[in-house]
mmCIF file of N, CA and C in Angstrom:
data_model
loop_
_atom_site.group_PDB
_atom_site.id
_atom_site.type_symbol
_atom_site.label_atom_id
_atom_site.label_comp_id
_atom_site.label_asym_id
_atom_site.label_seq_id
_atom_site.Cartn_x
_atom_site.Cartn_y
_atom_site.Cartn_z
ATOM 1 N N MET A 1 -15.158 -0.524 -18.892
ATOM 2 C CA MET A 1 -14.031 0.304 -18.478
ATOM 3 C C MET A 1 -12.793 -0.576 -18.378
ATOM 4 N N ILE A 2 -11.659 0.000 -18.783
ATOM 5 C CA ILE A 2 -10.379 -0.651 -18.532
ATOM 6 C C ILE A 2 -9.625 0.167 -17.494
ATOM 7 N N VAL A 3 -8.754 -0.504 -16.781
ATOM 8 C CA VAL A 3 -7.972 0.140 -15.733
ATOM 9 C C VAL A 3 -6.500 -0.088 -16.032
ATOM 10 N N GLU A 4 -5.723 0.968 -15.928
ATOM 11 C CA GLU A 4 -4.285 0.849 -16.099
ATOM 12 C C GLU A 4 -3.617 1.023 -14.746
ATOM 13 N N GLN A 5 -2.793 0.064 -14.394
ATOM 14 C CA GLN A 5 -2.013 0.130 -13.153
ATOM 15 C C GLN A 5 -0.570 0.386 -13.542
ATOM 16 N N ARG A 6 -0.051 1.530 -13.158
ATOM 17 C CA ARG A 6 1.333 1.884 -13.451
ATOM 18 C C ARG A 6 2.131 1.827 -12.152
ATOM 19 N N THR A 7 3.184 1.019 -12.155
ATOM 20 C CA THR A 7 4.023 0.854 -10.970
ATOM 21 C C THR A 7 5.410 1.390 -11.282
ATOM 22 N N TYR A 8 5.866 2.285 -10.443
ATOM 23 C CA TYR A 8 7.197 2.863 -10.561
ATOM 24 C C TYR A 8 8.019 2.387 -9.375
ATOM 25 N N THR A 9 9.115 1.697 -9.645
ATOM 26 C CA THR A 9 10.047 1.307 -8.597
ATOM 27 C C THR A 9 11.134 2.371 -8.558
ATOM 28 N N LEU A 10 11.269 2.988 -7.398
ATOM 29 C CA LEU A 10 12.182 4.118 -7.244
ATOM 30 C C LEU A 10 13.495 3.683 -6.615
ATOM 31 N N LYS A 11 14.490 4.529 -6.756
ATOM 32 C CA LYS A 11 15.766 4.298 -6.084
ATOM 33 C C LYS A 11 15.509 4.306 -4.577
ATOM 34 N N PRO A 12 16.224 3.482 -3.807
ATOM 35 C CA PRO A 12 16.038 3.501 -2.357
ATOM 36 C C PRO A 12 16.205 4.917 -1.798
ATOM 37 N N GLY A 13 15.246 5.318 -0.990
ATOM 38 C CA GLY A 13 15.263 6.639 -0.372
ATOM 39 C C GLY A 13 14.659 7.744 -1.225
ATOM 40 N N ALA A 14 14.267 7.451 -2.477
ATOM 41 C CA ALA A 14 13.767 8.486 -3.385
ATOM 42 C C ALA A 14 12.261 8.704 -3.298
ATOM 43 N N THR A 15 11.544 7.859 -2.573
ATOM 44 C CA THR A 15 10.083 7.972 -2.528
ATOM 45 C C THR A 15 9.604 9.342 -2.038
ATOM 46 N N PRO A 16 10.119 9.883 -0.940
ATOM 47 C CA PRO A 16 9.624 11.198 -0.510
ATOM 48 C C PRO A 16 9.853 12.301 -1.546
ATOM 49 N N GLU A 17 11.001 12.285 -2.210
ATOM 50 C CA GLU A 17 11.280 13.302 -3.228
ATOM 51 C C GLU A 17 10.366 13.133 -4.433
ATOM 52 N N TYR A 18 10.131 11.899 -4.880
ATOM 53 C CA TYR A 18 9.233 11.660 -6.007
ATOM 54 C C TYR A 18 7.818 12.126 -5.650
ATOM 55 N N MET A 19 7.353 11.774 -4.480
ATOM 56 C CA MET A 19 6.008 12.173 -4.051
ATOM 57 C C MET A 19 5.886 13.693 -3.988
ATOM 58 N N ARG A 20 6.891 14.361 -3.448
ATOM 59 C CA ARG A 20 6.873 15.822 -3.360
ATOM 60 C C ARG A 20 6.801 16.431 -4.758
ATOM 61 N N LEU A 21 7.638 15.947 -5.656
ATOM 62 C CA LEU A 21 7.680 16.463 -7.015
ATOM 63 C C LEU A 21 6.364 16.191 -7.750
ATOM 64 N N TYR A 22 5.835 14.993 -7.595
ATOM 65 C CA TYR A 22 4.572 14.654 -8.262
ATOM 66 C C TYR A 22 3.425 15.512 -7.719
ATOM 67 N N GLU A 23 3.354 15.668 -6.411
ATOM 68 C CA GLU A 23 2.290 16.490 -5.822
ATOM 69 C C GLU A 23 2.408 17.947 -6.258
ATOM 70 N N ALA A 24 3.627 18.458 -6.331
ATOM 71 C CA ALA A 24 3.843 19.866 -6.649
ATOM 72 C C ALA A 24 3.672 20.163 -8.137
ATOM 73 N N GLU A 25 4.030 19.206 -9.014
ATOM 74 C CA GLU A 25 4.053 19.509 -10.436
ATOM 75 C C GLU A 25 3.348 18.470 -11.317
ATOM 76 N N GLY A 26 3.624 17.211 -11.115
ATOM 77 C CA GLY A 26 3.151 16.176 -12.029
ATOM 78 C C GLY A 26 1.651 16.003 -12.048
ATOM 79 N N PHE A 27 1.039 15.934 -10.880
ATOM 80 C CA PHE A 27 -0.396 15.670 -10.814
ATOM 81 C C PHE A 27 -1.209 16.772 -11.486
ATOM 82 N N ALA A 28 -0.797 18.022 -11.316
ATOM 83 C CA ALA A 28 -1.538 19.145 -11.901
ATOM 84 C C ALA A 28 -1.569 19.078 -13.422
ATOM 85 N N VAL A 29 -0.562 18.468 -14.035
ATOM 86 C CA VAL A 29 -0.535 18.299 -15.487
ATOM 87 C C VAL A 29 -1.284 17.027 -15.879
ATOM 88 N N GLN A 30 -1.024 15.956 -15.168
ATOM 89 C CA GLN A 30 -1.520 14.638 -15.546
ATOM 90 C C GLN A 30 -3.033 14.490 -15.364
ATOM 91 N N GLU A 31 -3.557 14.923 -14.259
ATOM 92 C CA GLU A 31 -4.965 14.659 -13.925
ATOM 93 C C GLU A 31 -5.953 15.253 -14.924
ATOM 94 N N PRO A 32 -5.800 16.516 -15.340
ATOM 95 C CA PRO A 32 -6.776 17.033 -16.308
ATOM 96 C C PRO A 32 -6.695 16.341 -17.674
ATOM 97 N N ILE A 33 -5.521 15.843 -18.034
ATOM 98 C CA ILE A 33 -5.363 15.206 -19.340
ATOM 99 C C ILE A 33 -5.821 13.751 -19.296
ATOM 100 N N LEU A 34 -5.401 12.997 -18.271
ATOM 101 C CA LEU A 34 -5.787 11.586 -18.192
ATOM 102 C C LEU A 34 -7.196 11.406 -17.651
ATOM 103 N N GLY A 35 -7.617 12.283 -16.755
ATOM 104 C CA GLY A 35 -9.014 12.390 -16.399
ATOM 105 C C GLY A 35 -9.612 11.565 -15.290
ATOM 106 N N ARG A 36 -9.192 10.344 -15.073
ATOM 107 C CA ARG A 36 -9.892 9.516 -14.091
ATOM 108 C C ARG A 36 -8.894 8.757 -13.223
ATOM 109 N N LEU A 37 -8.345 9.453 -12.237
ATOM 110 C CA LEU A 37 -7.447 8.800 -11.289
ATOM 111 C C LEU A 37 -8.284 7.984 -10.312
ATOM 112 N N ILE A 38 -8.024 6.699 -10.258
ATOM 113 C CA ILE A 38 -8.720 5.823 -9.323
ATOM 114 C C ILE A 38 -7.979 5.778 -7.996
ATOM 115 N N GLY A 39 -6.655 5.813 -8.053
ATOM 116 C CA GLY A 39 -5.884 5.805 -6.822
ATOM 117 C C GLY A 39 -4.407 6.037 -7.069
ATOM 118 N N TRP A 40 -3.735 6.498 -6.032
ATOM 119 C CA TRP A 40 -2.297 6.748 -6.043
ATOM 120 C C TRP A 40 -1.778 6.212 -4.725
ATOM 121 N N TYR A 41 -0.848 5.261 -4.785
ATOM 122 C CA TYR A 41 -0.437 4.531 -3.586
ATOM 123 C C TYR A 41 1.076 4.418 -3.490
ATOM 124 N N THR A 42 1.536 4.176 -2.282
ATOM 125 C CA THR A 42 2.918 3.766 -2.044
ATOM 126 C C THR A 42 2.868 2.411 -1.351
ATOM 127 N N THR A 43 3.960 1.670 -1.442
ATOM 128 C CA THR A 43 4.008 0.361 -0.789
ATOM 129 C C THR A 43 4.531 0.508 0.632
ATOM 130 N N ASP A 44 4.012 -0.323 1.514
ATOM 131 C CA ASP A 44 4.389 -0.305 2.925
ATOM 132 C C ASP A 44 5.239 -1.520 3.271
ATOM 133 N N PHE A 45 4.931 -2.657 2.684
ATOM 134 C CA PHE A 45 5.753 -3.856 2.845
ATOM 135 C C PHE A 45 5.643 -4.671 1.572
ATOM 136 N N GLY A 46 6.407 -5.724 1.462
ATOM 137 C CA GLY A 46 6.509 -6.436 0.185
ATOM 138 C C GLY A 46 7.562 -5.735 -0.644
ATOM 139 N N SER A 47 7.282 -5.509 -1.922
ATOM 140 C CA SER A 47 8.199 -4.753 -2.777
ATOM 141 C C SER A 47 8.188 -3.294 -2.327
ATOM 142 N N LEU A 48 9.327 -2.821 -1.909
ATOM 143 C CA LEU A 48 9.417 -1.465 -1.352
ATOM 144 C C LEU A 48 9.816 -0.457 -2.428
ATOM 145 N N ASN A 49 9.741 0.816 -2.053
ATOM 146 C CA ASN A 49 10.142 1.924 -2.920
ATOM 147 C C ASN A 49 9.310 1.969 -4.200
ATOM 148 N N GLN A 50 8.016 1.686 -4.070
ATOM 149 C CA GLN A 50 7.152 1.710 -5.241
ATOM 150 C C GLN A 50 6.017 2.718 -5.072
ATOM 151 N N ILE A 51 5.699 3.345 -6.200
ATOM 152 C CA ILE A 51 4.538 4.225 -6.312
ATOM 153 C C ILE A 51 3.626 3.580 -7.342
ATOM 154 N N ILE A 52 2.342 3.497 -7.040
ATOM 155 C CA ILE A 52 1.379 2.889 -7.964
ATOM 156 C C ILE A 52 0.300 3.916 -8.287
ATOM 157 N N HIS A 53 0.090 4.142 -9.584
ATOM 158 C CA HIS A 53 -0.990 4.997 -10.073
ATOM 159 C C HIS A 53 -1.996 4.078 -10.759
ATOM 160 N N ILE A 54 -3.273 4.300 -10.515
ATOM 161 C CA ILE A 54 -4.316 3.522 -11.171
ATOM 162 C C ILE A 54 -5.276 4.514 -11.850
ATOM 163 N N TRP A 55 -5.381 4.349 -13.183
ATOM 164 C CA TRP A 55 -6.202 5.240 -13.999
ATOM 165 C C TRP A 55 -7.279 4.442 -14.717
ATOM 166 N N GLY A 56 -8.461 5.020 -14.875
ATOM 167 C CA GLY A 56 -9.555 4.372 -15.581
ATOM 168 C C GLY A 56 -9.818 5.016 -16.931
ATOM 169 N N TYR A 57 -10.185 4.189 -17.897
ATOM 170 C CA TYR A 57 -10.501 4.648 -19.253
ATOM 171 C C TYR A 57 -11.725 3.886 -19.760
ATOM 172 N N ASP A 58 -12.477 4.517 -20.635
ATOM 173 C CA ASP A 58 -13.634 3.855 -21.235
ATOM 174 C C ASP A 58 -13.216 2.824 -22.274
ATOM 175 N N SER A 59 -12.043 3.036 -22.901
ATOM 176 C CA SER A 59 -11.584 2.143 -23.971
ATOM 177 C C SER A 59 -10.086 2.314 -24.170
ATOM 178 N N TYR A 60 -9.507 1.397 -24.953
ATOM 179 C CA TYR A 60 -8.099 1.539 -25.317
ATOM 180 C C TYR A 60 -7.888 2.792 -26.169
ATOM 181 N N ALA A 61 -8.838 3.111 -27.012
ATOM 182 C CA ALA A 61 -8.733 4.300 -27.859
ATOM 183 C C ALA A 61 -8.669 5.565 -27.006
ATOM 184 N N GLU A 62 -9.500 5.622 -25.965
ATOM 185 C CA GLU A 62 -9.450 6.785 -25.071
ATOM 186 C C GLU A 62 -8.097 6.861 -24.384
ATOM 187 N N ARG A 63 -7.604 5.714 -23.915
ATOM 188 C CA ARG A 63 -6.299 5.697 -23.251
ATOM 189 C C ARG A 63 -5.211 6.200 -24.188
ATOM 190 N N GLU A 64 -5.193 5.698 -25.421
ATOM 191 C CA GLU A 64 -4.178 6.116 -26.393
ATOM 192 C C GLU A 64 -4.250 7.614 -26.671
ATOM 193 N N ARG A 65 -5.457 8.126 -26.836
ATOM 194 C CA ARG A 65 -5.634 9.561 -27.114
ATOM 195 C C ARG A 65 -5.132 10.405 -25.942
ATOM 196 N N ARG A 66 -5.523 10.024 -24.745
ATOM 197 C CA ARG A 66 -5.113 10.795 -23.561
ATOM 198 C C ARG A 66 -3.607 10.691 -23.305
ATOM 199 N N GLN A 67 -3.033 9.498 -23.476
ATOM 200 C CA GLN A 67 -1.591 9.337 -23.271
ATOM 201 C C GLN A 67 -0.797 10.148 -24.296
ATOM 202 N N ALA A 68 -1.279 10.206 -25.539
ATOM 203 C CA ALA A 68 -0.606 11.002 -26.572
ATOM 204 C C ALA A 68 -0.632 12.484 -26.210
ATOM 205 N N ALA A 69 -1.759 12.953 -25.703
ATOM 206 C CA ALA A 69 -1.863 14.355 -25.293
ATOM 207 C C ALA A 69 -0.915 14.648 -24.141
ATOM 208 N N LEU A 70 -0.824 13.729 -23.182
ATOM 209 C CA LEU A 70 0.086 13.922 -22.056
ATOM 210 C C LEU A 70 1.535 13.954 -22.540
ATOM 211 N N GLY A 71 1.896 13.012 -23.408
ATOM 212 C CA GLY A 71 3.260 12.952 -23.908
ATOM 213 C C GLY A 71 3.682 14.183 -24.688
ATOM 214 N N ALA A 72 2.724 14.899 -25.273
ATOM 215 C CA ALA A 72 3.017 16.095 -26.049
ATOM 216 C C ALA A 72 3.095 17.361 -25.198
ATOM 217 N N ASP A 73 2.690 17.278 -23.961
ATOM 218 C CA ASP A 73 2.635 18.463 -23.090
ATOM 219 C C ASP A 73 4.030 18.820 -22.579
ATOM 220 N N ARG A 74 4.471 20.048 -22.843
ATOM 221 C CA ARG A 74 5.825 20.458 -22.429
ATOM 222 C C ARG A 74 5.987 20.474 -20.913
ATOM 223 N N ARG A 75 4.904 20.767 -20.185
ATOM 224 C CA ARG A 75 4.996 20.752 -18.712
ATOM 225 C C ARG A 75 5.253 19.325 -18.218
ATOM 226 N N TRP A 76 4.638 18.325 -18.885
ATOM 227 C CA TRP A 76 4.848 16.932 -18.518
ATOM 228 C C TRP A 76 6.291 16.518 -18.829
ATOM 229 N N LYS A 77 6.787 16.940 -19.986
ATOM 230 C CA LYS A 77 8.177 16.644 -20.357
ATOM 231 C C LYS A 77 9.140 17.238 -19.336
ATOM 232 N N ASN A 78 8.855 18.427 -18.856
ATOM 233 C CA ASN A 78 9.687 19.070 -17.836
ATOM 234 C C ASN A 78 9.652 18.278 -16.528
ATOM 235 N N PHE A 79 8.456 17.832 -16.137
ATOM 236 C CA PHE A 79 8.334 17.002 -14.935
ATOM 237 C C PHE A 79 9.135 15.706 -15.093
ATOM 238 N N LEU A 80 9.015 15.063 -16.251
ATOM 239 C CA LEU A 80 9.736 13.806 -16.477
ATOM 240 C C LEU A 80 11.250 14.000 -16.413
ATOM 241 N N SER A 81 11.729 15.128 -16.893
ATOM 242 C CA SER A 81 13.180 15.350 -16.872
ATOM 243 C C SER A 81 13.727 15.370 -15.448
ATOM 244 N N ARG A 82 12.894 15.725 -14.484
ATOM 245 C CA ARG A 82 13.331 15.741 -13.083
ATOM 246 C C ARG A 82 12.933 14.498 -12.314
ATOM 247 N N SER A 83 11.847 13.847 -12.711
ATOM 248 C CA SER A 83 11.386 12.682 -11.945
ATOM 249 C C SER A 83 12.017 11.372 -12.406
ATOM 250 N N LEU A 84 12.274 11.224 -13.701
ATOM 251 C CA LEU A 84 12.804 9.949 -14.194
ATOM 252 C C LEU A 84 14.160 9.559 -13.596
ATOM 253 N N PRO A 85 15.033 10.485 -13.241
ATOM 254 C CA PRO A 85 16.273 10.064 -12.580
ATOM 255 C C PRO A 85 16.048 9.361 -11.233
ATOM 256 N N LEU A 86 14.860 9.503 -10.656
ATOM 257 C CA LEU A 86 14.536 8.845 -9.387
ATOM 258 C C LEU A 86 14.002 7.423 -9.601
ATOM 259 N N VAL A 87 13.682 7.073 -10.836
ATOM 260 C CA VAL A 87 13.006 5.814 -11.165
ATOM 261 C C VAL A 87 14.004 4.760 -11.638
ATOM 262 N N LEU A 88 13.890 3.554 -11.069
ATOM 263 C CA LEU A 88 14.698 2.421 -11.513
ATOM 264 C C LEU A 88 13.987 1.601 -12.584
ATOM 265 N N ARG A 89 12.653 1.459 -12.427
ATOM 266 C CA ARG A 89 11.887 0.580 -13.323
ATOM 267 C C ARG A 89 10.430 1.048 -13.368
ATOM 268 N N GLN A 90 9.796 0.830 -14.519
ATOM 269 C CA GLN A 90 8.376 1.136 -14.696
ATOM 270 C C GLN A 90 7.679 -0.119 -15.217
ATOM 271 N N GLU A 91 6.457 -0.298 -14.773
ATOM 272 C CA GLU A 91 5.643 -1.406 -15.257
ATOM 273 C C GLU A 91 4.220 -0.902 -15.437
ATOM 274 N N SER A 92 3.592 -1.305 -16.514
ATOM 275 C CA SER A 92 2.214 -0.927 -16.761
ATOM 276 C C SER A 92 1.404 -2.181 -17.049
ATOM 277 N N LYS A 93 0.247 -2.295 -16.397
ATOM 278 C CA LYS A 93 -0.674 -3.398 -16.608
ATOM 279 C C LYS A 93 -2.029 -2.823 -16.973
ATOM 280 N N THR A 94 -2.684 -3.466 -17.920
ATOM 281 C CA THR A 94 -4.065 -3.121 -18.233
ATOM 282 C C THR A 94 -4.947 -4.193 -17.607
ATOM 283 N N LEU A 95 -5.902 -3.751 -16.835
ATOM 284 C CA LEU A 95 -6.833 -4.646 -16.158
ATOM 285 C C LEU A 95 -8.200 -4.490 -16.812
ATOM 286 N N ILE A 96 -8.826 -5.609 -17.139
ATOM 287 C CA ILE A 96 -10.164 -5.561 -17.718
ATOM 288 C C ILE A 96 -11.120 -6.228 -16.746
ATOM 289 N N PRO A 97 -12.384 -5.807 -16.751
ATOM 290 C CA PRO A 97 -13.320 -6.361 -15.780
ATOM 291 C C PRO A 97 -13.512 -7.868 -15.961
ATOM 292 N N ALA A 98 -13.572 -8.563 -14.864
ATOM 293 C CA ALA A 98 -13.918 -9.983 -14.878
ATOM 294 C C ALA A 98 -15.418 -10.103 -15.106
ATOM 295 N N PRO A 99 -15.856 -11.241 -15.672
ATOM 296 C CA PRO A 99 -17.307 -11.384 -15.922
ATOM 297 C C PRO A 99 -18.107 -11.392 -14.629
#
């Protein structure tokens, strides 16, 4: 299994609005398409104003297929049009199991 960690750094003060929007609209579209949410977190100290999503995939091919399906979904595009103005920066890491 591979794990993708997506970190979104939000504008100061935007975390509650992003969380509300994601809970109300984004998750309902994303979860059935991406399939394996491992966790959804906010930061408490350290780097602030961050939301972290962690998703699991069986392979890179599965990840690519699922991400393409999500990107093609009009409901997801609608969510992005409202959520991206709250985002300053995005980072994605792929984590592979250690031996």
